[in-house]
Coordinates of N, CA and C in Angstrom, one line a residue:
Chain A
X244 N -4.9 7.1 16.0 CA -5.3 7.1 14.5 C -4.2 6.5 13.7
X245 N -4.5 5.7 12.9 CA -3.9 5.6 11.6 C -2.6 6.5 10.5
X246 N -1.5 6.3 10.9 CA -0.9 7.3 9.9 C 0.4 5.9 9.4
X247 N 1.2 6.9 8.5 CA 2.1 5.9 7.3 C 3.7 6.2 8.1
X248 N 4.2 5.1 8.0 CA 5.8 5.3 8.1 C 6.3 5.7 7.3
X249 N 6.5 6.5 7.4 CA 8.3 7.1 5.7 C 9.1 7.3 6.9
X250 N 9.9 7.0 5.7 CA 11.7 6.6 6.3 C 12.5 7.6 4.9
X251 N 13.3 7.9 5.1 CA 14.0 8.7 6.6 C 13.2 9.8 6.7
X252 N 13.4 10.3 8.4 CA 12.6 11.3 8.7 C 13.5 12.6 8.0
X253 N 14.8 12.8 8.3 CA 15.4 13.4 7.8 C 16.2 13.0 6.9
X254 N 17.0 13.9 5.7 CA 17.7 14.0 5.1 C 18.9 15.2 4.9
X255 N 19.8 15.0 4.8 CA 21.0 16.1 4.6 C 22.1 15.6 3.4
X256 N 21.8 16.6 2.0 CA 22.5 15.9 1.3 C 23.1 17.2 0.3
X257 N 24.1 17.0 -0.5 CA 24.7 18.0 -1.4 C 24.1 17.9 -2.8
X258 N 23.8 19.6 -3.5 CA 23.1 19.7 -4.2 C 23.9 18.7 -5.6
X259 N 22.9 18.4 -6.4 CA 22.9 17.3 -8.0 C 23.2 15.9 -7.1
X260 N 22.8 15.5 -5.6 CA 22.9 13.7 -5.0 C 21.2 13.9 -5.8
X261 N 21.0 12.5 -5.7 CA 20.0 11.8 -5.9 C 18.9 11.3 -4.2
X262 N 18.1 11.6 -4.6 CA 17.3 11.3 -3.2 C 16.2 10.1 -3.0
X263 N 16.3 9.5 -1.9 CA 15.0 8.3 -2.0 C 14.2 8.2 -0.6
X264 N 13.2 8.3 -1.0 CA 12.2 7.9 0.6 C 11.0 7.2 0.1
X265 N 10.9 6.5 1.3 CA 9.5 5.4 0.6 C 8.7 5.6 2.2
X266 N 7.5 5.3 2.0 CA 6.2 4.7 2.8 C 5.5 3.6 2.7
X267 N 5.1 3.3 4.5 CA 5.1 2.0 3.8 C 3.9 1.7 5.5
X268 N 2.8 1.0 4.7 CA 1.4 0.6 5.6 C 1.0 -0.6 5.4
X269 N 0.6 -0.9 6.8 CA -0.3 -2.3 6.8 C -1.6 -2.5 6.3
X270 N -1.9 -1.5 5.8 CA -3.4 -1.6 5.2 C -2.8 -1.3 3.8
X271 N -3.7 -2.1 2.4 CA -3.8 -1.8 1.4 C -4.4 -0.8 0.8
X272 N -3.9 0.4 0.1 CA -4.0 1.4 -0.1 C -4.4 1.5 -1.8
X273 N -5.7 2.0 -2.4 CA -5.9 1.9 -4.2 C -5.4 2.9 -4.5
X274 N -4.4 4.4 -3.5 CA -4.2 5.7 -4.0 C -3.2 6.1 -3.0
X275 N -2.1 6.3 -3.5 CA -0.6 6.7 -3.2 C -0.4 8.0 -3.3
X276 N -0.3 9.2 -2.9 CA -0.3 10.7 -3.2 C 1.5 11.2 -2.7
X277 N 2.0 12.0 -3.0 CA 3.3 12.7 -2.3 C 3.0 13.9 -2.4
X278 N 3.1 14.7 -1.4 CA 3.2 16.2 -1.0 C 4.4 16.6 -1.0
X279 N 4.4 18.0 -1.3 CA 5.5 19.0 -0.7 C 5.4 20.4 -0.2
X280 N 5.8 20.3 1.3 CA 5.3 21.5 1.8 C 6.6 22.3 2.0
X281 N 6.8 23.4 1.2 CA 7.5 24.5 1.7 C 8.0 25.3 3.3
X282 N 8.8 25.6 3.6 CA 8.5 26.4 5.0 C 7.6 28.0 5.2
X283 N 6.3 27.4 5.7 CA 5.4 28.5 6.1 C 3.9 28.2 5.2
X284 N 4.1 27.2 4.1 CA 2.6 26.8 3.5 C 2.4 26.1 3.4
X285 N 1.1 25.3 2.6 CA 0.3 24.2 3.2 C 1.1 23.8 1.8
X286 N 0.6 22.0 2.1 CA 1.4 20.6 1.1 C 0.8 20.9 0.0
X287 N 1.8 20.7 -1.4 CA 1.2 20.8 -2.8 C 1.4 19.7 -3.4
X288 N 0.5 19.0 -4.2 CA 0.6 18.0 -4.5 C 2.1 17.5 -5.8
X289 N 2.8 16.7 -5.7 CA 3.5 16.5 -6.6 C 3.1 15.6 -7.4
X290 N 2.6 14.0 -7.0 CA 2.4 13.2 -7.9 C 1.4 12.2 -7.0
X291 N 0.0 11.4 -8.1 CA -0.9 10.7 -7.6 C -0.4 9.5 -8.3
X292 N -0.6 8.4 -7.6 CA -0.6 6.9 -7.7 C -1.7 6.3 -7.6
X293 N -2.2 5.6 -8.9 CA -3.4 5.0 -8.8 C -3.8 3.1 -8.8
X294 N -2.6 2.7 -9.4 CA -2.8 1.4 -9.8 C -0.9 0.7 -9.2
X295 N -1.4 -0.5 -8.5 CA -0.1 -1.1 -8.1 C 0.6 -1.1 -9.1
X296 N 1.8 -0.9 -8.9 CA 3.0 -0.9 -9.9 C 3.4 0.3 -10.7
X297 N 2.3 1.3 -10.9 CA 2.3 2.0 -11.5 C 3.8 3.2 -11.2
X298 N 4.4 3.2 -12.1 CA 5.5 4.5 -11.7 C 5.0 5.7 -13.0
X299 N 5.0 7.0 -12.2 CA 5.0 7.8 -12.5 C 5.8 9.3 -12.6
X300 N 6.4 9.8 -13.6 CA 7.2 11.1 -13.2 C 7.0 12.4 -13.1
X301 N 7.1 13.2 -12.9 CA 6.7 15.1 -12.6 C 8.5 15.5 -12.6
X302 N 9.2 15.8 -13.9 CA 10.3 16.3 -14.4 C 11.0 15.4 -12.9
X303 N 12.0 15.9 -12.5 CA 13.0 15.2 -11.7 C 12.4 14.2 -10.9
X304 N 11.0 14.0 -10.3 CA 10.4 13.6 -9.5 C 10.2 12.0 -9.8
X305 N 9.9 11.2 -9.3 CA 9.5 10.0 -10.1 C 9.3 9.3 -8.4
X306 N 8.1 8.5 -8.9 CA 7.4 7.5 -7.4 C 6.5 6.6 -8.4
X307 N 6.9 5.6 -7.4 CA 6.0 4.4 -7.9 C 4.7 3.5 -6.8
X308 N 4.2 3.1 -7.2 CA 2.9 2.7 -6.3 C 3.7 1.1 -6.1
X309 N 4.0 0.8 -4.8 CA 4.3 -0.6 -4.4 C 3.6 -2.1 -5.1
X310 N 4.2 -2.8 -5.4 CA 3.2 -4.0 -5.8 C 2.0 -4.6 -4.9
X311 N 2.2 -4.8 -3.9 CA 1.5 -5.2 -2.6 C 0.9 -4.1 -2.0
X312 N 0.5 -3.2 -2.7 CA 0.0 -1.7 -2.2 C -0.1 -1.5 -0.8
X313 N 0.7 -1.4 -0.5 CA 1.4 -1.4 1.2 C 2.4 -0.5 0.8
X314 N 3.0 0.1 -0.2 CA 3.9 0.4 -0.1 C 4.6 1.8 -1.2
X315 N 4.7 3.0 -1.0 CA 5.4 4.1 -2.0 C 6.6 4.8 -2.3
X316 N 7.4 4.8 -3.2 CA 8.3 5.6 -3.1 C 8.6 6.4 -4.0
X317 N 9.4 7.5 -3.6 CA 9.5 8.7 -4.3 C 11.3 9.1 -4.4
X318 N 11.6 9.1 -5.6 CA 12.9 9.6 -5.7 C 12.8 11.0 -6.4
X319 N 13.8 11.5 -6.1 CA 13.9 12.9 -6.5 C 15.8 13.0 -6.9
X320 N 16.0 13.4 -8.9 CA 17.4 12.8 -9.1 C 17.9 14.5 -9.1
X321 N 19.2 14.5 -9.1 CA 20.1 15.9 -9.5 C 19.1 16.8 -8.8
X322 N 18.9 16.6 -7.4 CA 18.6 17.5 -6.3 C 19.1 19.2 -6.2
X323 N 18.1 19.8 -6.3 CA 18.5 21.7 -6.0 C 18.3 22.0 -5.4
X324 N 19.3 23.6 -4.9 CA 18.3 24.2 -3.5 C 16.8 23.9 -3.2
X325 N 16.5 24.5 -4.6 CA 14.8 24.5 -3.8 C 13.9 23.1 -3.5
X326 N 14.6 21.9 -3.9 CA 14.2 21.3 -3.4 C 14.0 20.9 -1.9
X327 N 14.2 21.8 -1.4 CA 14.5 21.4 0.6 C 12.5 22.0 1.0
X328 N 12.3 21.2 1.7 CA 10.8 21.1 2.4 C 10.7 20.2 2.9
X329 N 9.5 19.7 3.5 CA 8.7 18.6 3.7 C 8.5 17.7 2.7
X330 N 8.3 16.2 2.4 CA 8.0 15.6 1.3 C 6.6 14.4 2.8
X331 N 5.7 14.6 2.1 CA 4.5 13.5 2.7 C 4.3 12.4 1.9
X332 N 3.9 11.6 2.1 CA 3.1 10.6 1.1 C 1.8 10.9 2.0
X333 N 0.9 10.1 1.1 CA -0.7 10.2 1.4 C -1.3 9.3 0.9
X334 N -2.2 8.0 1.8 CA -2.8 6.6 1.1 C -4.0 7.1 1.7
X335 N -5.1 6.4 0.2 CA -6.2 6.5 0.1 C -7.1 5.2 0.0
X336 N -7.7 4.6 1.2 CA -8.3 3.2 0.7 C -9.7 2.9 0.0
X337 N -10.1 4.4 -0.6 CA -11.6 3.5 -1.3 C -11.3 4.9 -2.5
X338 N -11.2 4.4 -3.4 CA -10.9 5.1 -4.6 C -12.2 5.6 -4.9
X339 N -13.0 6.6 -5.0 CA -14.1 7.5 -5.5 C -15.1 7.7 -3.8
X340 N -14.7 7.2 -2.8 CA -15.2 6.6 -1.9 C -16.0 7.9 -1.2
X341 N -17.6 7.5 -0.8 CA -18.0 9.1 -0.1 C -16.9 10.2 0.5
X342 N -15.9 10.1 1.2 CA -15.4 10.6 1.9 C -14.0 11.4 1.0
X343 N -13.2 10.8 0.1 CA -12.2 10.5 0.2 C -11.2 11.3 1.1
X344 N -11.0 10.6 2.3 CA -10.1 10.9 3.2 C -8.6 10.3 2.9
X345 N -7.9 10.7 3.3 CA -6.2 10.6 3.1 C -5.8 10.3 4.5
X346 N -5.0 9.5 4.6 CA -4.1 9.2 5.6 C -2.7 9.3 5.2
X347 N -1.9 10.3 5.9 CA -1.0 10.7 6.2 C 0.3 10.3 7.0
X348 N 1.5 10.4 6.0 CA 2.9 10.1 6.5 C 3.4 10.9 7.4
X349 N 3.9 11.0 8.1 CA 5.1 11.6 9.1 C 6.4 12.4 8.4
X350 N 6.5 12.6 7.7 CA 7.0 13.8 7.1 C 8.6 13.1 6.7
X351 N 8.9 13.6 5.7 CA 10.5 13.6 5.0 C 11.0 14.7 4.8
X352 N 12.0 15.3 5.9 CA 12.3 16.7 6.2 C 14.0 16.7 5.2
X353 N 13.7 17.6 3.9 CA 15.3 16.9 3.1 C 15.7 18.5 3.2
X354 N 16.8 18.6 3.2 CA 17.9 19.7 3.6 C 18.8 19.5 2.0
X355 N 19.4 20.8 1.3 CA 20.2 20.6 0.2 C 21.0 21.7 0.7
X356 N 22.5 21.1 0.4 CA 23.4 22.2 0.3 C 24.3 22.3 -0.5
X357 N 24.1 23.9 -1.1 CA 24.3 23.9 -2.6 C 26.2 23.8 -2.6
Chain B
X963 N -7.6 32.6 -9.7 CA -8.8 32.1 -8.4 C -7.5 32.3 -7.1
X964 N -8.0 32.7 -6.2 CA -7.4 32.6 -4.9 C -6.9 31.1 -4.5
X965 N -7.5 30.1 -5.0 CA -7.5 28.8 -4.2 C -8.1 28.5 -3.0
X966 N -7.4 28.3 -2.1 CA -7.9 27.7 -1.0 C -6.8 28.7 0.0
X967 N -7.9 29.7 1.3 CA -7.7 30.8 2.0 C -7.7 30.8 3.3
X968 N -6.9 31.0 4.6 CA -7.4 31.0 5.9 C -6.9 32.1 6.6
X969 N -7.8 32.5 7.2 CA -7.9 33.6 8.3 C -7.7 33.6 9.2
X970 N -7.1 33.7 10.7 CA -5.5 34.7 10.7 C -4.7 33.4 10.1
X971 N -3.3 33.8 9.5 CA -1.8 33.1 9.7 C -1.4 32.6 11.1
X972 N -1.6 34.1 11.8 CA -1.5 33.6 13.0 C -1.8 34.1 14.4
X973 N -2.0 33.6 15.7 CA -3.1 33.7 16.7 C -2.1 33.0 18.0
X974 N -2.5 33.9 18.8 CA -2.0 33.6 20.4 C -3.0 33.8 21.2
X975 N -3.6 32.4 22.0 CA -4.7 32.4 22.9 C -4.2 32.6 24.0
X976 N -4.8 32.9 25.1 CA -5.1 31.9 26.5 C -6.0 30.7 26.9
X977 N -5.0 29.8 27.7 CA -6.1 29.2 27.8 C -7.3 29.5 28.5
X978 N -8.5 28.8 27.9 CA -10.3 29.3 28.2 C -10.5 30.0 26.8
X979 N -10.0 30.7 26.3 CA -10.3 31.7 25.5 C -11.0 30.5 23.9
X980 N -11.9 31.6 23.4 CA -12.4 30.8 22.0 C -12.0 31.6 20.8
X981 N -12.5 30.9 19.8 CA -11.8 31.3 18.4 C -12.2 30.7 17.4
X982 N -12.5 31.6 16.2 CA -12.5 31.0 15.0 C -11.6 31.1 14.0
X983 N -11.6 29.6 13.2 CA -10.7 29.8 12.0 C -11.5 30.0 10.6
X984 N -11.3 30.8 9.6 CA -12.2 30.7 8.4 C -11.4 30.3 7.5
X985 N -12.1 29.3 6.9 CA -11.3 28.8 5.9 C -12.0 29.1 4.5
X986 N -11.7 29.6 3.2 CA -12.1 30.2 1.9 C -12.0 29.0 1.2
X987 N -12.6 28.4 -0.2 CA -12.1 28.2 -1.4 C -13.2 28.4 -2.7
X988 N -12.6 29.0 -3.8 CA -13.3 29.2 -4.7 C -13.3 28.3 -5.9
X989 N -13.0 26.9 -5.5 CA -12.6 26.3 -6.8 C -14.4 25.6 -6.9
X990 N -14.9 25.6 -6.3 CA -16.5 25.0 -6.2 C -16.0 23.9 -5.7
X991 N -15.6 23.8 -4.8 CA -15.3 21.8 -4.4 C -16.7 22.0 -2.9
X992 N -16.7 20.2 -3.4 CA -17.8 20.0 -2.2 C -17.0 19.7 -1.0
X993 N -16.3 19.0 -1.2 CA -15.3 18.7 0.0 C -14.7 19.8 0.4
X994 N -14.8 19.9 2.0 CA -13.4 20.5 2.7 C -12.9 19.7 4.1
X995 N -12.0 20.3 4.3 CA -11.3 19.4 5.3 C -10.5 20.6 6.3
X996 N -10.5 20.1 7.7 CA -9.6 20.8 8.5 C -8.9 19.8 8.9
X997 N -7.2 19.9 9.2 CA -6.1 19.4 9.5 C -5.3 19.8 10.6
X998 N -5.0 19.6 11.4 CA -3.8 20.0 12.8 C -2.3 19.5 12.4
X999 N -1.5 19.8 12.4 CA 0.0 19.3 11.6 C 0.8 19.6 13.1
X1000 N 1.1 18.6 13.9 CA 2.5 18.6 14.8 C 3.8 17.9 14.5
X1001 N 4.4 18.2 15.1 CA 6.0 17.9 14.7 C 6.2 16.5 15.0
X1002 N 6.7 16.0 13.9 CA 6.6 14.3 14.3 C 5.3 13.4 13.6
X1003 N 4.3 14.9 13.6 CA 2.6 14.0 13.4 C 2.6 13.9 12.5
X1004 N 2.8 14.4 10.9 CA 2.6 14.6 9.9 C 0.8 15.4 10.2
X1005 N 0.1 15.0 9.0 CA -1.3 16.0 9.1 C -2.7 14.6 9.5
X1006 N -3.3 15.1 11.0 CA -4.4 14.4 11.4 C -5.6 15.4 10.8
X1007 N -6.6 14.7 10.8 CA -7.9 15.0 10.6 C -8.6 15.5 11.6
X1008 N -9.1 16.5 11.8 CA -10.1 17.3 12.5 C -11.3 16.7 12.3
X1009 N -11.6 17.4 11.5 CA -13.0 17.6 11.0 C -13.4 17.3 9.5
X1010 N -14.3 17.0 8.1 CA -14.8 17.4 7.0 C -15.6 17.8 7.1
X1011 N -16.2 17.8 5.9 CA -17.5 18.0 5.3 C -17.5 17.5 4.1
X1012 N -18.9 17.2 3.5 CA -18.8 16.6 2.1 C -20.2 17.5 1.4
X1013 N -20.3 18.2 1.8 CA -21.3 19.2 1.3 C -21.7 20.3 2.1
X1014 N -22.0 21.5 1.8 CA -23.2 22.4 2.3 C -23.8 22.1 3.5
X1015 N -23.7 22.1 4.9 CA -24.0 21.9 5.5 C -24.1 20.7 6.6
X1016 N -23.3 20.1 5.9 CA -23.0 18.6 6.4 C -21.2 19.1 7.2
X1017 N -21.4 18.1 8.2 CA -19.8 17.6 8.6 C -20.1 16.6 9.2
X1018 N -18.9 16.0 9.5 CA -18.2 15.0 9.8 C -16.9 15.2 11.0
X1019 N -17.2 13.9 11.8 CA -15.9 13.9 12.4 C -14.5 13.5 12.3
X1020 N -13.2 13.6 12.2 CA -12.5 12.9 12.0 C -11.6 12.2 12.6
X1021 N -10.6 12.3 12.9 CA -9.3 11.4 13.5 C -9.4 12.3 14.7
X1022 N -9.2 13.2 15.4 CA -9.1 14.3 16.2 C -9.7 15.0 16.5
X1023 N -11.5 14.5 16.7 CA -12.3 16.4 17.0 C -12.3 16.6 18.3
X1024 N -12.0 16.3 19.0 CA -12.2 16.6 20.4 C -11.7 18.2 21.0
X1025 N -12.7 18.8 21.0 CA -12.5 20.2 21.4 C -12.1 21.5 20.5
X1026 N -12.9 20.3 19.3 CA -13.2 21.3 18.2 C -14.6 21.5 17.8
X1027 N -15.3 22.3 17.0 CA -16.6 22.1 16.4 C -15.8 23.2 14.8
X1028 N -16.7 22.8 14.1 CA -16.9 23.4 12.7 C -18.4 23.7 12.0
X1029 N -18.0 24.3 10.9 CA -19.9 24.3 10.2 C -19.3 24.7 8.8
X1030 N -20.4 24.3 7.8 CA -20.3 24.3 6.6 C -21.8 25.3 6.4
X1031 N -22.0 26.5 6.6 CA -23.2 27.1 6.1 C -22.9 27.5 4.9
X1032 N -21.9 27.9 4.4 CA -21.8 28.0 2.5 C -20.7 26.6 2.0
X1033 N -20.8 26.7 0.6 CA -20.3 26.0 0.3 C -19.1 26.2 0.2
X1034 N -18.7 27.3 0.0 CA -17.4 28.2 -0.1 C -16.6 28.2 1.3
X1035 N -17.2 27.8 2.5 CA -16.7 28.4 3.4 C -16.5 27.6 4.4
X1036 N -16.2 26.9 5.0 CA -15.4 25.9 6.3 C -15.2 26.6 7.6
X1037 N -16.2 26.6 8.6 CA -15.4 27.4 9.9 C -14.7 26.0 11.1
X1038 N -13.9 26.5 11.5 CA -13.1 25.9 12.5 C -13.1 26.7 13.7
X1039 N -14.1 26.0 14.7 CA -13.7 26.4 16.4 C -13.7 26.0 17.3
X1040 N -12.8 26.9 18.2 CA -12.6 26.5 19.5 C -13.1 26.9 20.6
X1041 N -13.9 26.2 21.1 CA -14.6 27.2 22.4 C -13.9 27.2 23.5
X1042 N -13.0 26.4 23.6 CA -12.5 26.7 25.3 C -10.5 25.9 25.3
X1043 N -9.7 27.3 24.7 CA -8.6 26.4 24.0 C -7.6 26.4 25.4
X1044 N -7.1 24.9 25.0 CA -6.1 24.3 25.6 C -5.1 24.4 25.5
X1045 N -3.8 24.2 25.9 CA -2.4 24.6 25.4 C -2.1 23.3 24.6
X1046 N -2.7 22.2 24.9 CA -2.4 20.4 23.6 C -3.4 21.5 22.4
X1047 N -3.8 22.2 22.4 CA -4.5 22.7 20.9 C -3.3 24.0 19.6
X1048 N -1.9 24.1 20.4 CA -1.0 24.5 19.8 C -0.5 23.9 19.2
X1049 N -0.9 24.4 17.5 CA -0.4 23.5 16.6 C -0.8 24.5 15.4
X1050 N -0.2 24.2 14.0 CA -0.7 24.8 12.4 C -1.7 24.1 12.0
X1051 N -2.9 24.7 11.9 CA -4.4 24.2 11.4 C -4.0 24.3 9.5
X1052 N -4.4 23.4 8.8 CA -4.4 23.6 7.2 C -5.9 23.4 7.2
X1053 N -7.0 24.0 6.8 CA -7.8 23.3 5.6 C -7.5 23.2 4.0
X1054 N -8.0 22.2 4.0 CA -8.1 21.7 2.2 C -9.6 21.4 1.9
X1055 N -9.9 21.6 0.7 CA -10.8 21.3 -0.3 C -10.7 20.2 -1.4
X1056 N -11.6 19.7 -2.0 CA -11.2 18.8 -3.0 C -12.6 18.0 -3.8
X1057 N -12.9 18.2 -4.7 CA -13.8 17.4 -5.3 C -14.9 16.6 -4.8
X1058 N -15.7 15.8 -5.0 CA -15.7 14.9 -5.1 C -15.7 13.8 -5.6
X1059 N -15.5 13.5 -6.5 CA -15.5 12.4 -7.7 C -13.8 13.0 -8.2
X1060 N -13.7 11.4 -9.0 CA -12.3 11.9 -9.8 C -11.2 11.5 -9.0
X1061 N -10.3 12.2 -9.4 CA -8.9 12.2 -8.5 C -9.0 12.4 -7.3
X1062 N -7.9 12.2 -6.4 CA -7.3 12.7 -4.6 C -7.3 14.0 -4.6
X1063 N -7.0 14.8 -5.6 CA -6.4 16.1 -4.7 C -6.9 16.8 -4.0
X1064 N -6.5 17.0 -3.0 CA -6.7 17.7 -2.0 C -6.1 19.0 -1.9
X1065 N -6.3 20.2 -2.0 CA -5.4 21.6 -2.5 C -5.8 22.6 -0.7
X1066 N -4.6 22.6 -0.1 CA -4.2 23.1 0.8 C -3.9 24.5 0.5
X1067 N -4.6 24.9 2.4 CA -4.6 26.4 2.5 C -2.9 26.8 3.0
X1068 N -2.9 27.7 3.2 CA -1.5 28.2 3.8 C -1.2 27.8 5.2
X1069 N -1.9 27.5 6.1 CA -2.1 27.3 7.2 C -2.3 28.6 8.3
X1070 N -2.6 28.4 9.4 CA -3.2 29.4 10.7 C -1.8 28.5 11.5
X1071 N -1.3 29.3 12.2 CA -0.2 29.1 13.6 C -0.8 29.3 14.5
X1072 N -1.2 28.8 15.4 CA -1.6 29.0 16.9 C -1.2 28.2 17.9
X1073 N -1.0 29.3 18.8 CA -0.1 28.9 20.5 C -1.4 29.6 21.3
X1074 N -1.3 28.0 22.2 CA -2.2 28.4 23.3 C -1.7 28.7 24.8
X1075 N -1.4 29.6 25.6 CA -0.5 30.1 26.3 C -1.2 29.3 27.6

């Protein structure tokens, strides 16, 4: 099946660095999603992408929808403990579409130490 | 509202043995979704539904079945589990129309011995 590259798989960084991870697919995607999953519960949504180029922020959070919609990233600035989880992206190819199914990144596992 | 609910956390089979997962949500969504999450995999598709009664297959059903008899309620099973079926099950719910979101349960842990 179909799933999204993000890079890096892991992260290890000291708390107030600045963080960056992107996704990135051969198919054209109309809807860019990032998750964050805590250790022990299911992904919460942080931020939806809807329109190429579009950048969007959620307080420290900020991700932008690729031009060539192939492509998402997500920065996260002046990093805290609790920032440490899972970070996913999520591409959607038919925007209202019967189904809307999500296809899924391989996880961005970020570590902070305070 | 509770959100979106699943029954057990967590479960130790043998293999042969069957099982169900229940999955809750009260937000009225038509959609739900079951998910398998392995290490490396990020989250595959099981199964949906897009209504009451209806499902669908997804990326991964093999040696799953589900049913949608309420709308509130998603079941996930396994009739005859395998040790490749050890993995964290999420369902999600979500609208239809409108936005992506998709609002995840806590997940079920299960090891198939």
């Amino acid at each position: 099946g179909q799933q999204l590259n993000q890079s890096p798989q892991s992260m290890f960084i000291q708390e107030g660095e600045d963080v960056s991870m992107n996704c990135t697919s051969s198919s054209i995607f109309n809807t860019w999603l990032w998750y964050k999953q805590d250790p022990g519960e299911g992904p919460v949504l942080l931020i939806a992408l809807y329109k190429a180029g579009e950048l969007t922020s959620n307080g420290r959070l900020t991700a932008q929808f690729g031009i060539t919609r192939k492509d998402s990233f997500l920065n996260i600035s002046a990093s805290i403990p609790s920032d440490v989880g899972i970070y996913f992206c999520a591409g959607r190819m038919n925007y209202g579409g019967a189904t809307n199914k999500l296809i899924f990144g391989t996880g961005t596992l970020l570590a902070v130490q305070p | 509202n509770a959100g979106v609910t699943q029954t057990p956390k967590f479960r130790v089979l043998k293999t042969g043995q069957s099982m169900t997962l229940l999955c809750a949500q009260d937000m009225n969504h038509e959609y739900m979704y079951w998910y398998r999450q392995d290490p490396g995999m990020g989250l595959r598709l099981i199964h949906y539904s897009v209504g009451e009664g209806t499902t669908a297959k997804g990326e991964v059903p093999d040696g799953y079945n589900v049913s949608r008899l309420k709308k509130q309620n998603f079941l996930l099973g396994l009739e005859s589990a395998a040790p490749s079926q050890t993995s964290v099950y999420f369902c999600a719910s979500s609208y239809s129309r409108g936005g992506n979101e998709q609002f995840f349960g806590p997940g079920t842990r299960l090891t198939v011995l």
